[in-house]
Amino acid sequence: MYLGVDIGGTFTDLVMMDEAGTLSTAKALSTPGELETGVLNAVSLAAQSRSMSVGELLSRVKIFGHGTTQATNALIERTGARTGLITTRGFIDTIGLQRLLGFSAGVPVDQLGWYSRRRYPDPIVPIALRREVPERVDHAGRVLLALDRGAARAAVEELIAAGVETFAVALLWAFRNPAHEQAIGEMIRELHPKAYVSLSSEVSPIIGEYERTATTALNSYLALKVVSYLDRVEMVLRDNGFRGKFYILNSAGGVMPASEAARKPVLLIASGPAGGVLGSLQLAKALGHRNVITTDMGGTSFDVSLIVDGKPLVSASHEAGGYHLNTPMIDILAVGAGGGSIARVEDGLLRVGPESAGARPGPVCYGRGGTQATVTDADVVLGIISPDNFLGGRMKLDLEAAREAIRTQIAEPLGLGIEEAAAGIVRIVNGHMADTLREVSIGCGFDPRDFVIFAYGGAGPAHCAGYGAELGASRILIPATSMAHSAYGALASDIHHSSERSQLMRGGGSGRRPWEGIDVEQVAEIFADLEARCIAGMERTGLAREHASVVRTVDMRYRRQTHDLIVNFPDGPVDAAAVRKAVERFEADYEGLYGRGSGFSDAGVELGTFRMQATGHNMAPAPQWVGARHAPVPGSRLVFEPSVGTKIKVPVWQWLDLPVGHQIDGPAVIEHPETTVYVGVRQTALIDSTGNLSIDLAEVQR
């Protein structure tokens, strides 16, 4: 057996696959404060579906993959450890100044002009817990001023006396010469043996004083919360019979052993959303799709990412909790559009989101005290979601409460009928999501007609036909694991290890071609060092070198620019031809992003940070679909269809009963115990050999 689990705000999702590739899913309510209980509850439901005990199931599990929002929640809620920061004398305010980026960090582009909404983030390390020590290393790693060990020891003792639980050490240019950081780390371990210590030369050996300091500080800030949680989950699993490998989903492109996650908890900041992208990547490989737009519509947000030419787009730096980090992370754009998005009338206009009713109190129809109309309430009123069959009938929804909320809050103020008002809510949220898809595709130089949309999340299958048609896409794929797709990503993702090293090199300029002057031998030495580090990390997981593949990239820009592009470095030997190819690829990528003719070869190029990613391939079997042999007879119910302006009777199919190759013409509803799919007018859905639903929108576009 192979299990994947992802914990959301409302539900803990589980995907289970056996050695034959047969997939099944389970959902249990999340248990805030004791998340490991929700994990065990989900495992219990999976065991019941196979008529097993929890212990019997777990004893058969070879790999347990886990995606977690623990790091994200600790950062958002500011519940991390009491962290002390030690830095070079004169640079104590680096993390506070934030290169003047903190004032607008996390503010949506369309709100940057609203100065009243700008706030510097709450500090993760207050000024009282920062210390500076006399020492100085230059950009070449030469010691200009030896570390004052007496001052360093005094700084450590003062922070211990102040009640610090974890330490972060970020000295200037330490990634070029880590000796001073290592000496301070040894002092901390001597004086406070149980303290968690992060050194910037180990956590983030990359140029960028502020980002490196913030990344290191966040690593220690999140450590205790993440490490204690992972320990509790693994202990619960082991106590109940689990003997397999326990992997954690990271933000950069795969899973890692829990021991590695404990060493670098900052890599887990986007563990949850990354799971869906990685699950989509594995599925896309199996189905032969090279270009995919992933869309995850949950209760509070709509997360979008791109897979281009078989690889997810990865950013070298990103913002989290108001701070800027330089750890690699899958590029995901999140907007406030989900099933819990609140609808309201303002100045005679209907608006939806970004505010959300969340998991508690949630939509009005949940009956948990929610009073504001939401997107989910609209879906129930329209007849898309059945109030009697939500979560396979385990959770009943209050249709009349949803109708009353929409009547009083939306329909009457706008002079509309209840169903018309509900349809308006759905149309607006679908339009907002389509705009987001245009931003990440057309806005970045990609034609959405060249992509397949993957739709998942609790609400995605009910809305994808709407936002997909508005975008102009020709096909949507709803994975068989869509209701728990991030959990599938934790199960199916490859083992991942990465390493980085900053080294400034320049080429071209003064009439030379842009690759001339780059030190090829030094480039080869750097990549050899990075590969050795990555392979050593893979071998710690028990994988041999022959089972791992490596990808090399380098951050490049035209000389004197401030922003880099991550460029794939050619496979094979690192020689002059490979360096030239990399520079030519940079120029092609640059003009592809910014427009033909935008390049400036005469300026020459700069190489900044070299990166290596090693991937150990997952040995889990390919998923298979076990459906019915013959098409079942569908049920039916009334659904309000905006294109005709009234309720019409539509067929209601049960996803788990559909045979391979079965075609469904819209309008229709396809129900799963954990999600609902709506197929629109003139759309066609087909179930493939692995149980995924493919919706053809070509007829709609014609």
PDB file of C-alpha atoms in Angstrom, residues 328-485:
ATOM      1  CA  PRO A 328      13.394  27.560  -4.575  1.00  0.00           C
ATOM      2  CA  MET A 329       9.647  27.118  -4.704  1.00  0.00           C
ATOM      3  CA  ILE A 330       7.054  26.098  -7.284  1.00  0.00           C
ATOM      4  CA  ASP A 331       5.564  29.307  -8.655  1.00  0.00           C
ATOM      5  CA  ILE A 332       1.946  29.396  -7.438  1.00  0.00           C
ATOM      6  CA  LEU A 333      -0.405  32.370  -7.687  1.00  0.00           C
ATOM      7  CA  ALA A 334      -3.186  32.375  -5.085  1.00  0.00           C
ATOM      8  CA  VAL A 335      -6.234  34.665  -5.131  1.00  0.00           C
ATOM      9  CA  GLY A 336      -9.212  34.923  -2.807  1.00  0.00           C
ATOM     10  CA  ALA A 337     -11.744  32.832  -4.714  1.00  0.00           C
ATOM     11  CA  GLY A 338     -13.111  29.641  -3.201  1.00  0.00           C
ATOM     12  CA  GLY A 339     -16.243  27.889  -2.097  1.00  0.00           C
ATOM     13  CA  GLY A 340     -16.323  29.996   1.065  1.00  0.00           C
ATOM     14  CA  SER A 341     -15.871  33.341  -0.730  1.00  0.00           C
ATOM     15  CA  ILE A 342     -18.448  35.792   0.587  1.00  0.00           C
ATOM     16  CA  ALA A 343     -20.921  37.471  -1.788  1.00  0.00           C
ATOM     17  CA  ARG A 344     -22.272  40.946  -1.020  1.00  0.00           C
ATOM     18  CA  VAL A 345     -23.875  43.964  -2.667  1.00  0.00           C
ATOM     19  CA  GLU A 346     -21.911  47.223  -2.494  1.00  0.00           C
ATOM     20  CA  ASP A 347     -23.206  50.426  -4.109  1.00  0.00           C
ATOM     21  CA  GLY A 348     -25.615  48.426  -6.218  1.00  0.00           C
ATOM     22  CA  LEU A 349     -22.924  46.041  -7.500  1.00  0.00           C
ATOM     23  CA  LEU A 350     -22.528  42.347  -6.743  1.00  0.00           C
ATOM     24  CA  ARG A 351     -19.062  41.473  -5.430  1.00  0.00           C
ATOM     25  CA  VAL A 352     -17.608  38.091  -4.496  1.00  0.00           C
ATOM     26  CA  GLY A 353     -14.525  37.612  -2.288  1.00  0.00           C
ATOM     27  CA  PRO A 354     -11.712  37.886  -1.474  1.00  0.00           C
ATOM     28  CA  GLU A 355     -13.058  37.597   2.098  1.00  0.00           C
ATOM     29  CA  SER A 356     -14.018  34.049   3.030  1.00  0.00           C
ATOM     30  CA  ALA A 357     -16.295  32.426   5.575  1.00  0.00           C
ATOM     31  CA  GLY A 358     -13.501  29.885   6.120  1.00  0.00           C
ATOM     32  CA  ALA A 359     -14.067  26.492   7.663  1.00  0.00           C
ATOM     33  CA  ARG A 360     -15.782  27.971  10.716  1.00  0.00           C
ATOM     34  CA  PRO A 361     -18.393  29.243  10.588  1.00  0.00           C
ATOM     35  CA  GLY A 362     -18.266  28.391   6.887  1.00  0.00           C
ATOM     36  CA  PRO A 363     -21.049  28.776   4.301  1.00  0.00           C
ATOM     37  CA  VAL A 364     -24.597  29.258   5.567  1.00  0.00           C
ATOM     38  CA  CYS A 365     -25.635  25.839   4.250  1.00  0.00           C
ATOM     39  CA  TYR A 366     -23.113  24.118   6.554  1.00  0.00           C
ATOM     40  CA  GLY A 367     -25.289  25.009   9.543  1.00  0.00           C
ATOM     41  CA  ARG A 368     -22.301  25.985  11.694  1.00  0.00           C
ATOM     42  CA  GLY A 369     -23.293  29.546  12.386  1.00  0.00           C
ATOM     43  CA  GLY A 370     -22.391  31.134   9.065  1.00  0.00           C
ATOM     44  CA  THR A 371     -24.645  34.058   8.132  1.00  0.00           C
ATOM     45  CA  GLN A 372     -23.123  35.485   4.929  1.00  0.00           C
ATOM     46  CA  ALA A 373     -23.963  34.079   1.500  1.00  0.00           C
ATOM     47  CA  THR A 374     -21.074  32.292  -0.212  1.00  0.00           C
ATOM     48  CA  VAL A 375     -20.210  30.584  -3.495  1.00  0.00           C
ATOM     49  CA  THR A 376     -21.022  27.168  -2.014  1.00  0.00           C
ATOM     50  CA  ASP A 377     -24.458  28.434  -0.964  1.00  0.00           C
ATOM     51  CA  ALA A 378     -25.005  29.532  -4.565  1.00  0.00           C
ATOM     52  CA  ASP A 379     -23.980  26.088  -5.869  1.00  0.00           C
ATOM     53  CA  VAL A 380     -26.516  24.459  -3.544  1.00  0.00           C
ATOM     54  CA  VAL A 381     -29.300  26.859  -4.561  1.00  0.00           C
ATOM     55  CA  LEU A 382     -28.592  26.278  -8.259  1.00  0.00           C
ATOM     56  CA  GLY A 383     -28.879  22.511  -7.764  1.00  0.00           C
ATOM     57  CA  ILE A 384     -25.267  21.776  -8.713  1.00  0.00           C
ATOM     58  CA  ILE A 385     -24.468  20.449  -5.226  1.00  0.00           C
ATOM     59  CA  SER A 386     -26.974  18.107  -3.642  1.00  0.00           C
ATOM     60  CA  PRO A 387     -27.819  19.052  -0.037  1.00  0.00           C
ATOM     61  CA  ASP A 388     -28.531  15.379   0.715  1.00  0.00           C
ATOM     62  CA  ASN A 389     -25.446  13.807  -0.882  1.00  0.00           C
ATOM     63  CA  PHE A 390     -22.617  16.099   0.282  1.00  0.00           C
ATOM     64  CA  LEU A 391     -19.586  13.983   1.291  1.00  0.00           C
ATOM     65  CA  GLY A 392     -21.529  10.927   0.208  1.00  0.00           C
ATOM     66  CA  GLY A 393     -24.409  11.840   2.515  1.00  0.00           C
ATOM     67  CA  ARG A 394     -22.236  12.064   5.647  1.00  0.00           C
ATOM     68  CA  MET A 395     -22.870  15.814   5.914  1.00  0.00           C
ATOM     69  CA  LYS A 396     -26.334  17.273   5.229  1.00  0.00           C
ATOM     70  CA  LEU A 397     -26.587  20.835   3.904  1.00  0.00           C
ATOM     71  CA  ASP A 398     -29.335  23.353   4.700  1.00  0.00           C
ATOM     72  CA  LEU A 399     -30.807  24.388   1.341  1.00  0.00           C
ATOM     73  CA  GLU A 400     -33.480  26.665   2.802  1.00  0.00           C
ATOM     74  CA  ALA A 401     -30.943  28.595   4.907  1.00  0.00           C
ATOM     75  CA  ALA A 402     -28.803  29.130   1.794  1.00  0.00           C
ATOM     76  CA  ARG A 403     -31.817  30.349  -0.210  1.00  0.00           C
ATOM     77  CA  GLU A 404     -32.830  32.759   2.535  1.00  0.00           C
ATOM     78  CA  ALA A 405     -29.310  34.219   2.804  1.00  0.00           C
ATOM     79  CA  ILE A 406     -29.094  34.800  -0.949  1.00  0.00           C
ATOM     80  CA  ARG A 407     -32.649  36.201  -1.069  1.00  0.00           C
ATOM     81  CA  THR A 408     -32.107  38.804   1.640  1.00  0.00           C
ATOM     82  CA  GLN A 409     -28.464  39.698   0.972  1.00  0.00           C
ATOM     83  CA  ILE A 410     -28.243  39.495  -2.830  1.00  0.00           C
ATOM     84  CA  ALA A 411     -31.515  38.937  -4.685  1.00  0.00           C
ATOM     85  CA  GLU A 412     -33.720  41.605  -3.084  1.00  0.00           C
ATOM     86  CA  PRO A 413     -31.093  44.404  -3.098  1.00  0.00           C
ATOM     87  CA  LEU A 414     -30.516  43.762  -6.829  1.00  0.00           C
ATOM     88  CA  GLY A 415     -34.142  43.093  -7.770  1.00  0.00           C
ATOM     89  CA  LEU A 416     -33.417  39.545  -8.928  1.00  0.00           C
ATOM     90  CA  GLY A 417     -34.859  36.113  -8.349  1.00  0.00           C
ATOM     91  CA  ILE A 418     -33.022  33.847  -5.920  1.00  0.00           C
ATOM     92  CA  GLU A 419     -31.681  31.517  -8.626  1.00  0.00           C
ATOM     93  CA  GLU A 420     -30.681  34.475 -10.828  1.00  0.00           C
ATOM     94  CA  ALA A 421     -28.768  35.977  -7.909  1.00  0.00           C
ATOM     95  CA  ALA A 422     -27.033  32.632  -7.247  1.00  0.00           C
ATOM     96  CA  ALA A 423     -26.110  32.356 -10.922  1.00  0.00           C
ATOM     97  CA  GLY A 424     -24.661  35.878 -10.739  1.00  0.00           C
ATOM     98  CA  ILE A 425     -22.450  34.859  -7.793  1.00  0.00           C
ATOM     99  CA  VAL A 426     -21.123  31.872  -9.729  1.00  0.00           C
ATOM    100  CA  ARG A 427     -20.546  33.888 -12.891  1.00  0.00           C
ATOM    101  CA  ILE A 428     -18.553  36.546 -11.027  1.00  0.00           C
ATOM    102  CA  VAL A 429     -16.307  34.072  -9.198  1.00  0.00           C
ATOM    103  CA  ASN A 430     -15.762  32.136 -12.451  1.00  0.00           C
ATOM    104  CA  GLY A 431     -14.807  35.381 -14.191  1.00  0.00           C
ATOM    105  CA  HIS A 432     -12.376  36.278 -11.418  1.00  0.00           C
ATOM    106  CA  MET A 433     -10.699  32.882 -11.745  1.00  0.00           C
ATOM    107  CA  ALA A 434     -10.548  33.165 -15.547  1.00  0.00           C
ATOM    108  CA  ASP A 435      -8.816  36.558 -15.148  1.00  0.00           C
ATOM    109  CA  THR A 436      -6.256  34.894 -12.888  1.00  0.00           C
ATOM    110  CA  LEU A 437      -5.633  32.214 -15.513  1.00  0.00           C
ATOM    111  CA  ARG A 438      -5.089  34.904 -18.153  1.00  0.00           C
ATOM    112  CA  GLU A 439      -2.585  36.609 -15.870  1.00  0.00           C
ATOM    113  CA  VAL A 440      -0.399  33.502 -15.469  1.00  0.00           C
ATOM    114  CA  SER A 441      -0.720  32.380 -19.102  1.00  0.00           C
ATOM    115  CA  ILE A 442      -1.253  35.229 -21.574  1.00  0.00           C
ATOM    116  CA  GLY A 443       0.360  37.705 -19.170  1.00  0.00           C
ATOM    117  CA  CYS A 444       3.551  35.600 -19.179  1.00  0.00           C
ATOM    118  CA  GLY A 445       3.665  35.010 -22.930  1.00  0.00           C
ATOM    119  CA  PHE A 446       1.853  31.642 -23.074  1.00  0.00           C
ATOM    120  CA  ASP A 447      -1.176  30.801 -25.219  1.00  0.00           C
ATOM    121  CA  PRO A 448      -3.779  29.016 -23.028  1.00  0.00           C
ATOM    122  CA  ARG A 449      -4.979  27.105 -26.090  1.00  0.00           C
ATOM    123  CA  ASP A 450      -1.682  25.187 -25.931  1.00  0.00           C
ATOM    124  CA  PHE A 451      -2.463  23.985 -22.397  1.00  0.00           C
ATOM    125  CA  VAL A 452      -4.766  21.472 -20.735  1.00  0.00           C
ATOM    126  CA  ILE A 453      -6.435  22.732 -17.552  1.00  0.00           C
ATOM    127  CA  PHE A 454      -6.235  20.371 -14.575  1.00  0.00           C
ATOM    128  CA  ALA A 455      -9.036  21.140 -12.091  1.00  0.00           C
ATOM    129  CA  TYR A 456      -9.096  19.856  -8.523  1.00  0.00           C
ATOM    130  CA  GLY A 457      -9.804  20.920  -4.963  1.00  0.00           C
ATOM    131  CA  GLY A 458     -13.128  20.727  -3.177  1.00  0.00           C
ATOM    132  CA  ALA A 459     -14.867  23.270  -5.429  1.00  0.00           C
ATOM    133  CA  GLY A 460     -12.777  23.124  -8.625  1.00  0.00           C
ATOM    134  CA  PRO A 461     -14.733  20.362 -10.431  1.00  0.00           C
ATOM    135  CA  ALA A 462     -18.026  22.242  -9.935  1.00  0.00           C
ATOM    136  CA  HIS A 463     -16.653  25.448 -11.471  1.00  0.00           C
ATOM    137  CA  CYS A 464     -13.949  24.416 -13.965  1.00  0.00           C
ATOM    138  CA  ALA A 465     -16.309  24.172 -16.925  1.00  0.00           C
ATOM    139  CA  GLY A 466     -17.256  27.798 -16.268  1.00  0.00           C
ATOM    140  CA  TYR A 467     -13.838  29.370 -15.843  1.00  0.00           C
ATOM    141  CA  GLY A 468     -12.295  27.083 -18.489  1.00  0.00           C
ATOM    142  CA  ALA A 469     -14.826  28.122 -21.113  1.00  0.00           C
ATOM    143  CA  GLU A 470     -14.372  31.796 -20.247  1.00  0.00           C
ATOM    144  CA  LEU A 471     -10.588  31.469 -20.611  1.00  0.00           C
ATOM    145  CA  GLY A 472     -10.985  29.920 -24.046  1.00  0.00           C
ATOM    146  CA  ALA A 473      -9.380  26.578 -23.215  1.00  0.00           C
ATOM    147  CA  SER A 474     -10.263  23.543 -25.309  1.00  0.00           C
ATOM    148  CA  ARG A 475      -9.956  20.818 -22.679  1.00  0.00           C
ATOM    149  CA  ILE A 476     -10.195  20.345 -18.924  1.00  0.00           C
ATOM    150  CA  LEU A 477      -9.045  17.280 -17.044  1.00  0.00           C
ATOM    151  CA  ILE A 478     -10.460  16.469 -13.608  1.00  0.00           C
ATOM    152  CA  PRO A 479      -8.174  13.898 -11.961  1.00  0.00           C
ATOM    153  CA  ALA A 480      -9.670  10.812 -10.339  1.00  0.00           C
ATOM    154  CA  THR A 481      -8.001  12.123  -7.175  1.00  0.00           C
ATOM    155  CA  SER A 482      -9.272  15.686  -7.633  1.00  0.00           C
ATOM    156  CA  MET A 483     -11.035  15.689  -4.284  1.00  0.00           C
ATOM    157  CA  ALA A 484      -7.685  14.947  -2.580  1.00  0.00           C
ATOM    158  CA  HIS A 485      -5.175  15.835  -5.288  1.00  0.00           C
TER     159      HIS A 485
END
